[in-house]
Coordinates of C-alpha atoms in Angstrom, one line a residue:
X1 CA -19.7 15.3 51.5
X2 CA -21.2 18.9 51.1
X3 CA -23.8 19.0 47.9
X4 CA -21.9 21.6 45.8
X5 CA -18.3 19.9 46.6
X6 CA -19.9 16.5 44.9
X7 CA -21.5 18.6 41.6
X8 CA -18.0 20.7 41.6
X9 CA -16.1 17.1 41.2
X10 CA -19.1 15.7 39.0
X11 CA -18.6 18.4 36.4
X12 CA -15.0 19.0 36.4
X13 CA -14.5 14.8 35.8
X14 CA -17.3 14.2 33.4
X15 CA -16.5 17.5 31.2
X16 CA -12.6 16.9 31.1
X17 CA -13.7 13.4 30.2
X18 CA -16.3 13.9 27.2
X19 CA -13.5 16.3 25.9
X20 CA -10.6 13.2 26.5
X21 CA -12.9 10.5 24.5
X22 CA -14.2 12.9 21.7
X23 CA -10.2 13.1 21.3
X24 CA -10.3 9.1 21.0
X25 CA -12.8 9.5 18.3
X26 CA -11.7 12.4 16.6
X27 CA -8.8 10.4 14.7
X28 CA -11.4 7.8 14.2
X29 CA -13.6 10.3 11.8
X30 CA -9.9 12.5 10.8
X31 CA -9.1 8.4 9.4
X32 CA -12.8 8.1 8.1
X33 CA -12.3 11.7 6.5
X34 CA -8.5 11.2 4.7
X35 CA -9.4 7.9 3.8
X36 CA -12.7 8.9 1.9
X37 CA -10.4 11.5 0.2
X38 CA -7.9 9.1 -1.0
X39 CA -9.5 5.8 -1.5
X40 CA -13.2 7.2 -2.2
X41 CA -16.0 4.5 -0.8
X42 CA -13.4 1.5 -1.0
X43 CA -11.2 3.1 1.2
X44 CA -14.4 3.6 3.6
X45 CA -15.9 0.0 2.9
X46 CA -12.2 -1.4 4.1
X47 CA -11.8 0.7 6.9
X48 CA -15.4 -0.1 8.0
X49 CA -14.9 -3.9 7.5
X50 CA -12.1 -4.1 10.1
X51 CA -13.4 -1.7 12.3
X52 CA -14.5 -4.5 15.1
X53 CA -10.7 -5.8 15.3
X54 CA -10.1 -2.5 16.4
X55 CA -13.0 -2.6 19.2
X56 CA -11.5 -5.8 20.4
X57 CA -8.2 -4.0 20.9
X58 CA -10.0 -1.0 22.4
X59 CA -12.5 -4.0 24.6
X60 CA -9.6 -5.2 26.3
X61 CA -7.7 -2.3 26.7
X62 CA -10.5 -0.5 28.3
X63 CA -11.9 -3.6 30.4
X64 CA -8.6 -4.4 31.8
X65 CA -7.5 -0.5 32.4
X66 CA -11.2 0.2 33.9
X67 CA -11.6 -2.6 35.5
X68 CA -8.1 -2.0 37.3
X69 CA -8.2 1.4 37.9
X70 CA -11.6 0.7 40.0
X71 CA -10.5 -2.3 41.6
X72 CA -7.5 0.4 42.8
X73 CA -9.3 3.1 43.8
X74 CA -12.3 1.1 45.8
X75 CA -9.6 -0.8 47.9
X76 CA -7.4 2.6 48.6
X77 CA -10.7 4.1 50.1
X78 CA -10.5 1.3 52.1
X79 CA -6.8 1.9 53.1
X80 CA -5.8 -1.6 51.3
X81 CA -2.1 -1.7 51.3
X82 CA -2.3 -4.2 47.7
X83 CA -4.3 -1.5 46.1
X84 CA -1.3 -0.5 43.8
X85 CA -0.2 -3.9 42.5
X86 CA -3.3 -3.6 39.8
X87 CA -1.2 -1.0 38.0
X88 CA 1.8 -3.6 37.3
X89 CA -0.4 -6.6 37.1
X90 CA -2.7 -4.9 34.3
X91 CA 0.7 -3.7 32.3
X92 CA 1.8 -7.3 32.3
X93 CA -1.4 -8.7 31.2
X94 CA -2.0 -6.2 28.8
X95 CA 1.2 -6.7 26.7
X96 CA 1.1 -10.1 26.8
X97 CA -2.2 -10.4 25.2
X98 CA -1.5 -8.2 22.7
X99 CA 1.1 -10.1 21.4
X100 CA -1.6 -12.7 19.8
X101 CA -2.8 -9.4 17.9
X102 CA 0.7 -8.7 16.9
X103 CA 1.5 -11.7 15.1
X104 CA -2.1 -12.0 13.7
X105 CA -1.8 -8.5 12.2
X106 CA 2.0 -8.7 10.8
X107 CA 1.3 -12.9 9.0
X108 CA -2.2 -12.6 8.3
X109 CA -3.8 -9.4 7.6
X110 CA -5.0 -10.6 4.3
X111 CA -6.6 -13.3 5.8
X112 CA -8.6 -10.9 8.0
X113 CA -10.2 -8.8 6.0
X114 CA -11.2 -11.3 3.7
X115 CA -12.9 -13.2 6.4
X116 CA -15.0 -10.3 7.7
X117 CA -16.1 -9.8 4.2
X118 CA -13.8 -8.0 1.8
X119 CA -13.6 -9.3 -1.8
X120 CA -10.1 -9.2 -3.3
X121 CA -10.3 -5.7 -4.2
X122 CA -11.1 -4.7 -0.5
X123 CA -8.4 -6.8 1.0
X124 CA -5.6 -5.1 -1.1
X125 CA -7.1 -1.6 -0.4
X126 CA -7.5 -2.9 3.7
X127 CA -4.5 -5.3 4.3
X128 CA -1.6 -2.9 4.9
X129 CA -3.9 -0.6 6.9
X130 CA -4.6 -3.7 9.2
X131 CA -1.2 -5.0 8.9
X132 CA 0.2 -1.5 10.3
X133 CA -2.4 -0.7 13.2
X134 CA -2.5 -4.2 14.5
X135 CA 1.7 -3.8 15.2
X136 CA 0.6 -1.5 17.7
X137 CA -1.7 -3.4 19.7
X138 CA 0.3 -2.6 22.9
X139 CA 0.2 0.9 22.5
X140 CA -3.5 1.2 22.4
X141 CA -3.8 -1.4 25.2
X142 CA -1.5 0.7 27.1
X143 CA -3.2 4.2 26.8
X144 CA -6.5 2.6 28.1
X145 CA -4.3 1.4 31.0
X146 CA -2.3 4.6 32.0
X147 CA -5.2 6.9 31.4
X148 CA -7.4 5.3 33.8
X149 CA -5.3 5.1 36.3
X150 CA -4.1 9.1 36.3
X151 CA -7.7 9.6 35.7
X152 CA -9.0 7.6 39.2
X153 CA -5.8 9.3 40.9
X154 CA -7.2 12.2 40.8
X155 CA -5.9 13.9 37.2
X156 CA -8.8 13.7 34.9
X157 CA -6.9 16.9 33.6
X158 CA -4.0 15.8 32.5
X159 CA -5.6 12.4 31.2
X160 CA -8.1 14.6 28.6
X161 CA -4.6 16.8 27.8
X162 CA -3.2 12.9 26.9
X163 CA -6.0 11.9 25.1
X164 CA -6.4 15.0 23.1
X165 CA -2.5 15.3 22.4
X166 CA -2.7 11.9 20.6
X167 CA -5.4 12.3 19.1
X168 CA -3.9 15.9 17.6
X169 CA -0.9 14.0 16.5
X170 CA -3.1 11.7 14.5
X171 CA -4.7 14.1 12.8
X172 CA -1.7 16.3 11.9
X173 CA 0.2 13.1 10.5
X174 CA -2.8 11.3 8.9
X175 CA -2.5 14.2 6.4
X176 CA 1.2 14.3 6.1
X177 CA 1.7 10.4 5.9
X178 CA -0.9 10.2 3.4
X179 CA -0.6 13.3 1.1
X180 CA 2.6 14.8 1.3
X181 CA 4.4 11.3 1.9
X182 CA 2.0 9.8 -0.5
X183 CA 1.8 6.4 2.1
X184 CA -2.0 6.0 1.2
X185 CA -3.9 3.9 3.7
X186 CA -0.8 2.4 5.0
X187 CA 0.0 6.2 6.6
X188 CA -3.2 6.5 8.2
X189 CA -2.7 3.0 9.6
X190 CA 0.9 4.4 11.1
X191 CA -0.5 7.7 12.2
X192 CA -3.0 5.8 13.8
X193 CA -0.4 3.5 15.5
X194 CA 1.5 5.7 16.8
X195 CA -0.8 8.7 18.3
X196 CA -1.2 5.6 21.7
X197 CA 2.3 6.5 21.8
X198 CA 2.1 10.1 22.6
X199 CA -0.6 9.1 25.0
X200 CA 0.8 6.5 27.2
X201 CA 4.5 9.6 27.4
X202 CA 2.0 12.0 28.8
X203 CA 0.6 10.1 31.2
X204 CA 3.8 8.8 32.5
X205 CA 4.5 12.2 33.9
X206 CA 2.2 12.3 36.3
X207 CA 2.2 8.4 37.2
X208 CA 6.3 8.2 37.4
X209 CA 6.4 11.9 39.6
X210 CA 5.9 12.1 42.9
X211 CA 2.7 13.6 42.9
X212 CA 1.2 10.3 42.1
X213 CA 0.0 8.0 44.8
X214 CA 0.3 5.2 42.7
X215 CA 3.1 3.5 44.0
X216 CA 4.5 1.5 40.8
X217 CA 6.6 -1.8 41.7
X218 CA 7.2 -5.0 40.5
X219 CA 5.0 -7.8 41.6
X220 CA 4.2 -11.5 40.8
X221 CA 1.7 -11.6 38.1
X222 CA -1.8 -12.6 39.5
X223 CA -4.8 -14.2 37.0
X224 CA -6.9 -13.5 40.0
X225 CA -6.1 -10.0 40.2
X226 CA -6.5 -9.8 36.4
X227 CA -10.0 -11.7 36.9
X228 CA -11.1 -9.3 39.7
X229 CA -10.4 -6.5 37.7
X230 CA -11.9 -8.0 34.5
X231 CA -15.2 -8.4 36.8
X232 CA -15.6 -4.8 37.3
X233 CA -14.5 -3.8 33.9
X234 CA -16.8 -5.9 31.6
X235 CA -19.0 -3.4 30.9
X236 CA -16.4 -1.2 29.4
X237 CA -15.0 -4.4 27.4
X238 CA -18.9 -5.2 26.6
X239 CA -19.4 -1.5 25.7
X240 CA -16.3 -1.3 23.3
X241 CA -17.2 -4.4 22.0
X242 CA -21.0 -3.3 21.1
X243 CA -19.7 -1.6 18.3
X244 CA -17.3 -3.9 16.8
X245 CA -20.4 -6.5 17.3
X246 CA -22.8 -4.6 15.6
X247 CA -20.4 -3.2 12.7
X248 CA -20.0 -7.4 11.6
X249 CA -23.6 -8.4 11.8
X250 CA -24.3 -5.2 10.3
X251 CA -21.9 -5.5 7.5
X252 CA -22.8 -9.1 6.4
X253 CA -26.3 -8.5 6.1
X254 CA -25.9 -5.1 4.7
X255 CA -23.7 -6.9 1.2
X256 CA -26.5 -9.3 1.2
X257 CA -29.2 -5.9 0.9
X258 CA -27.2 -3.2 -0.4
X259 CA -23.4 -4.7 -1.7
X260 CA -20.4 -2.3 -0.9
X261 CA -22.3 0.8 -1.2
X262 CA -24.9 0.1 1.9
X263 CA -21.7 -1.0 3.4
X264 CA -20.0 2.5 2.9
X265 CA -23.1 4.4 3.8
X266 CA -23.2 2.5 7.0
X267 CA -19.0 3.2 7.5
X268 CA -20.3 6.8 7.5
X269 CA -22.9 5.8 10.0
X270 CA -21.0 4.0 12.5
X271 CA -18.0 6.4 12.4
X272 CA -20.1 9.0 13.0
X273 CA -22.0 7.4 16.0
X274 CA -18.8 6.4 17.6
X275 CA -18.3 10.4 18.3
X276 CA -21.6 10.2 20.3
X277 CA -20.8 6.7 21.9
X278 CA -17.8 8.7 23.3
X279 CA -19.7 11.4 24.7
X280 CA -21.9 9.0 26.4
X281 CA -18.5 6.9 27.8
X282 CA -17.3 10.1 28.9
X283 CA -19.7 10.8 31.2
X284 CA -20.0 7.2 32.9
X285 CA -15.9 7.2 32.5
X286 CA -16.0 10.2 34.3
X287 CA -18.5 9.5 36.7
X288 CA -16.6 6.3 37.2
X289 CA -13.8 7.5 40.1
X290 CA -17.0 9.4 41.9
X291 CA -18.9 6.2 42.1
X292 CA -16.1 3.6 43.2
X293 CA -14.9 6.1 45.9
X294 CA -18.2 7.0 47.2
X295 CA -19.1 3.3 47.1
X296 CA -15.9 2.7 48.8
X297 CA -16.8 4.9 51.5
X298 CA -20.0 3.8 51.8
X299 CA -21.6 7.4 50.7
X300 CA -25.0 6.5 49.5
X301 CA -26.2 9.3 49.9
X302 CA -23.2 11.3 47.4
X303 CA -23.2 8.1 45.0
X304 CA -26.9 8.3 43.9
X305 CA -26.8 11.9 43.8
X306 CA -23.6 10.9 41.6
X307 CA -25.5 8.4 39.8
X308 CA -28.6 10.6 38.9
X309 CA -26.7 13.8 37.6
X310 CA -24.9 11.0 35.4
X311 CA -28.6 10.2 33.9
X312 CA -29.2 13.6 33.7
X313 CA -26.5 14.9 31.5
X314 CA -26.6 11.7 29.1
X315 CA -30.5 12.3 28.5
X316 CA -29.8 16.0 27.4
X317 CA -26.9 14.8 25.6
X318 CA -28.8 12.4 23.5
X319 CA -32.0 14.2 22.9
X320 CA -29.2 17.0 21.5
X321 CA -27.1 14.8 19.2
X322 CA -30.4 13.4 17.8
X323 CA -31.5 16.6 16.7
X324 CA -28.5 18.3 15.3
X325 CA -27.3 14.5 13.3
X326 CA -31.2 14.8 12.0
X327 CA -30.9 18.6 11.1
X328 CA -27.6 17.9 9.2
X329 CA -27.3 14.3 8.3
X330 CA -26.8 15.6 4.3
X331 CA -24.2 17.8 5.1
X332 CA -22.5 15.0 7.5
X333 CA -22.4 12.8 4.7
X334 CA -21.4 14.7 2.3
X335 CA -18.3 15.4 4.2
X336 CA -17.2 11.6 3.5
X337 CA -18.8 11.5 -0.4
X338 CA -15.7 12.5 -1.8
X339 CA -17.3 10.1 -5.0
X340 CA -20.4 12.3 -5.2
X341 CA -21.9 8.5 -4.9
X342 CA -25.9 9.3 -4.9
X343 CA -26.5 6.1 -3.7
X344 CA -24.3 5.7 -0.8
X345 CA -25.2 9.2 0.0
X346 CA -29.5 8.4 0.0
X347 CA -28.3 5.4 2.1
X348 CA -26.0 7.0 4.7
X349 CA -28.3 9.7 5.1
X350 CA -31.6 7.7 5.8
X351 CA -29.8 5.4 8.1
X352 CA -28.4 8.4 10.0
X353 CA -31.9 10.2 11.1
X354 CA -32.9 6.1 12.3
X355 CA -29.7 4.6 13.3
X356 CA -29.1 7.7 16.1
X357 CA -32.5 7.6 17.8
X358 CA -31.1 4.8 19.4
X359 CA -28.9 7.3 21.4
X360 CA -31.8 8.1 23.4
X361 CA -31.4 4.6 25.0
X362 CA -27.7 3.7 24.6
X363 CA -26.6 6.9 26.5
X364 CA -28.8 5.9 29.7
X365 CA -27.4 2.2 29.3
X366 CA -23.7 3.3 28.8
X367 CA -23.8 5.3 32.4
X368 CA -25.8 2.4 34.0
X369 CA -23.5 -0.4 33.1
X370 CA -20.9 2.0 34.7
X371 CA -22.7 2.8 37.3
X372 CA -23.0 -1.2 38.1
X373 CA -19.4 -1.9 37.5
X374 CA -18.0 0.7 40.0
X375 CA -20.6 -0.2 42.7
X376 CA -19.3 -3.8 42.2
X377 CA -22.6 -5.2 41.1
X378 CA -20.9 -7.8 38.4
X379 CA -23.7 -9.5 38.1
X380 CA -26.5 -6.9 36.7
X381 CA -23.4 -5.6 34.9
X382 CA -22.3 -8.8 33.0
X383 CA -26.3 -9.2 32.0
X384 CA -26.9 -5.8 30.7
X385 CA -24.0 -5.5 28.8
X386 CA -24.2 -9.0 27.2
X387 CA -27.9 -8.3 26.2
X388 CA -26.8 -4.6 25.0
X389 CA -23.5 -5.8 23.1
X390 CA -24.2 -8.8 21.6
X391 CA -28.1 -10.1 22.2
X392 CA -30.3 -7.9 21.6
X393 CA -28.2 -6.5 18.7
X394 CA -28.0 -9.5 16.9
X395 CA -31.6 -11.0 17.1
X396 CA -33.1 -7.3 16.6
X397 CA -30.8 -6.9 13.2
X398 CA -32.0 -10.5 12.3
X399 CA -35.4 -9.9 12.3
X400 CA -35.6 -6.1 11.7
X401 CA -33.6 -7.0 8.3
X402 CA -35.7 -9.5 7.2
X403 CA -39.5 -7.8 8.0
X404 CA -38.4 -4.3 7.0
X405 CA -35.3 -4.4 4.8
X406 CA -32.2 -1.7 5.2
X407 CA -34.6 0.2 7.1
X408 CA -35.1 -2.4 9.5
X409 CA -30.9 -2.8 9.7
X410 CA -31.0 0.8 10.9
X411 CA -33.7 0.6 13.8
X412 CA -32.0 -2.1 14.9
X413 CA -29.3 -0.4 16.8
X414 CA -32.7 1.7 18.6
X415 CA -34.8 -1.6 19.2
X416 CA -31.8 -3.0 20.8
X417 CA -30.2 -0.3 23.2
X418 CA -34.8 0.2 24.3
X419 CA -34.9 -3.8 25.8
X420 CA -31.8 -2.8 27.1
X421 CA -32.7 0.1 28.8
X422 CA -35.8 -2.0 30.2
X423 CA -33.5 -4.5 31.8
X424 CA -31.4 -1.2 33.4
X425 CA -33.9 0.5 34.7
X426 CA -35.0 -3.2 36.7
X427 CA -31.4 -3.7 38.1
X428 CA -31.5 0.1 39.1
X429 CA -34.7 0.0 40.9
X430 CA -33.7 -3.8 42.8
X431 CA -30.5 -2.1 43.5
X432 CA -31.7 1.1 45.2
X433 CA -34.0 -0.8 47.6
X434 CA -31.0 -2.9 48.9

């Protein structure tokens, strides 16, 4: 493929996706931002406490509509007549595991925040919220599913208009629901909830016309399709996970340093870094389709030139978010200190400037495990994103805590995503000589 034709396609797919998961995590922080409004740092510590129940929601969603959307488009380059049974076969899967996050959320919310650390004040400022936006499990699975799939068949356009529609429509009713309608936490919950909805409509028009070459019919239900397409999308379930991982290690030994106000100051923390984790998964989501077809194809030489403009953009990226989250960490925080909490607010702002020189790694190591999925290297992928998401994470927050204090808690996430990036840059070089 001619040079400027593969930068042309690199561009238009990686921008139109950094705009479609800053959409994602734009409600995220609009949520963060109402919440901190009307329930002040309890609000924030309750929101922050159940925020890895929704990264397992997001994990699976994005590991089994990733993962399927790949397996599809690799085997269509190779003219594979069973390409388009992934479609149905991650749909089916998809709803019926969120089912166990249905029940869990509408019998025993209570139960869950409590057991990821709320005291009884947290749990009846947190239980509706998590009753409400674990109802909608399905939705959120969905999106992930549909988006990929109009993304890989060649839409990324309308996929970014999906995400960014939803993602408006959260916004827009997080402040009715909560102000005007006067639903509290409970609204942003249901605003939250439904925004999936407008997603998964959107994306149905291009996936149910007939410009899409996704042909849509119902087949037998297949485990080993579902495991197939699971092993090419465990780095996006490994990468959504990450967050969730670190945000209950994090939390637990946080109360034991700091109580509920290090625990708010880190809500302000995470929420914030999940607008830079989505810049960083928009670029290795968008560099995604590019790899598995050129892979497909067996274009090397297009898929490294792929691979290194991918590394490229996420090492500007990161040295950029570094500096402006350094230059305005105060005013960030201040934003979400709608208690004028000094303490919180020395906290969050300490642990902003540390936490996010992490990004310098974790964007390299976000496109890499990509990279690995779509080229169908399982392996390197599964290892990397283990040691990323939940290893490294969790011995480096360990020891860091204990030797250093909160300060250690916030080099953590840095310490963790450099071994990481130590262990890429090995598969990367093994790969490239193969």
């Amino acid at each position: 493929m001619e040079k400027n034709m593969v930068e042309k396609k690199f561009i238009k797919y990686v921008s139109q996706n950094i705009f479609g998961m800053l959409g994602i995590s734009a409600y995220i922080l609009a949520d963060t931002f109402f919440i901190s409004r009307a329930g002040g740092a309890q609000g924030i510590t309750a929101l922050n406490l159940v925020l890895p129940i929704y990264s397992l929601i997001f994990a699976i969603g994005s590991m089994t509509g990733v993962g399927s959307a790949t397996r599809f488009s690799i085997l269509r380059a190779r003219g594979r007549q069973d390409a388009d049974e992934y479609f149905f076969n991650a749909v089916v899967f998809a709803l019926a595991i969120s089912v166990i996050f249905v029940l869990a959320g509408a019998f025993f919310s209570e139960n869950i925040v409590s057991i990821l650390g709320g005291d009884p004040e947290i749990v009846a400022a947190g239980s509706a919220y998590t009753r409400i936006f674990m109802v909608f499990a399905p939705f959120f699975m969905l999106n992930y599913i549909f988006n990929a799939f109009v993304r890989n068949d060649g839409n990324p356009s309308l996929a970014m208009i999906a995400t960014l529609s939803g993602s408006m429509f959260n916004i827009v009713m997080d402040y009715i629901f909560m102000f005007p309608l006067k639903m509290g936490m409970a609204g942003a919950a249901l605003a939250t909830g439904l925004s999936p909805v407008v997603g998964v409509a959107i994306c149905s028009m291009h996936l149910f016309s007939r410009k899409s070459s996704v042909r849509i019919y119902i087949v037998r239900p297949s485990v080993k399709k579902l495991l197939q397409s699971w092993q090419l999308g465990i780095s996006a379930f490994i990468g959504e996970m990450a967050s969730g991982v670190t945000t209950i290690v994090f939390n637990f030994l946080i109360l034991g340093l700091a109580g509920n106000n290090g625990v708010a100051a880190y809500g302000i923390v995470a929420n914030v870094a999940i607008v830079a984790t989505a810049i960083f998964n928009g670029v290795a989501q968008g560099s995604q389709p590019l790899f598995s077809d050129f892979y497909g194809k067996s274009d090397r030489e297009s898929l490294l030139k792929v691979r290194n403009m991918a590394v490229g953009t996420a090492a500007v990226l990161a040295v950029f978010i570094i500096a402006v989250t350094g230059l305005l960490a105060g005013r960030i925080v201040n934003i979400f200190n709608s208690d004028g909490n000094q303490q919180m607010a020395v906290y969050a702002m300490k642990g902003m400037r540390l936490y996010f020189i992490g990004f310098l790694f974790a964007g390299f190591n976000i496109v890499g495990a990509g990279y690995l999925s779509a080229t169908e290297s399982a392996g390197w992928a599964f290892a990397t994103s283990i040691l990323r998401g939940f290893a490294a994470i969790i011995i480096c927050a360990l020891l860091l805590s204990v030797t250093l204090g909160m300060t250690g808690i916030w080099l953590a996430f840095a310490a963790a995503e450099l071994i990481t990036a130590i262990v890429m840059l090995i598969a990367m070089k093994k790969l490239s000589k193969q």
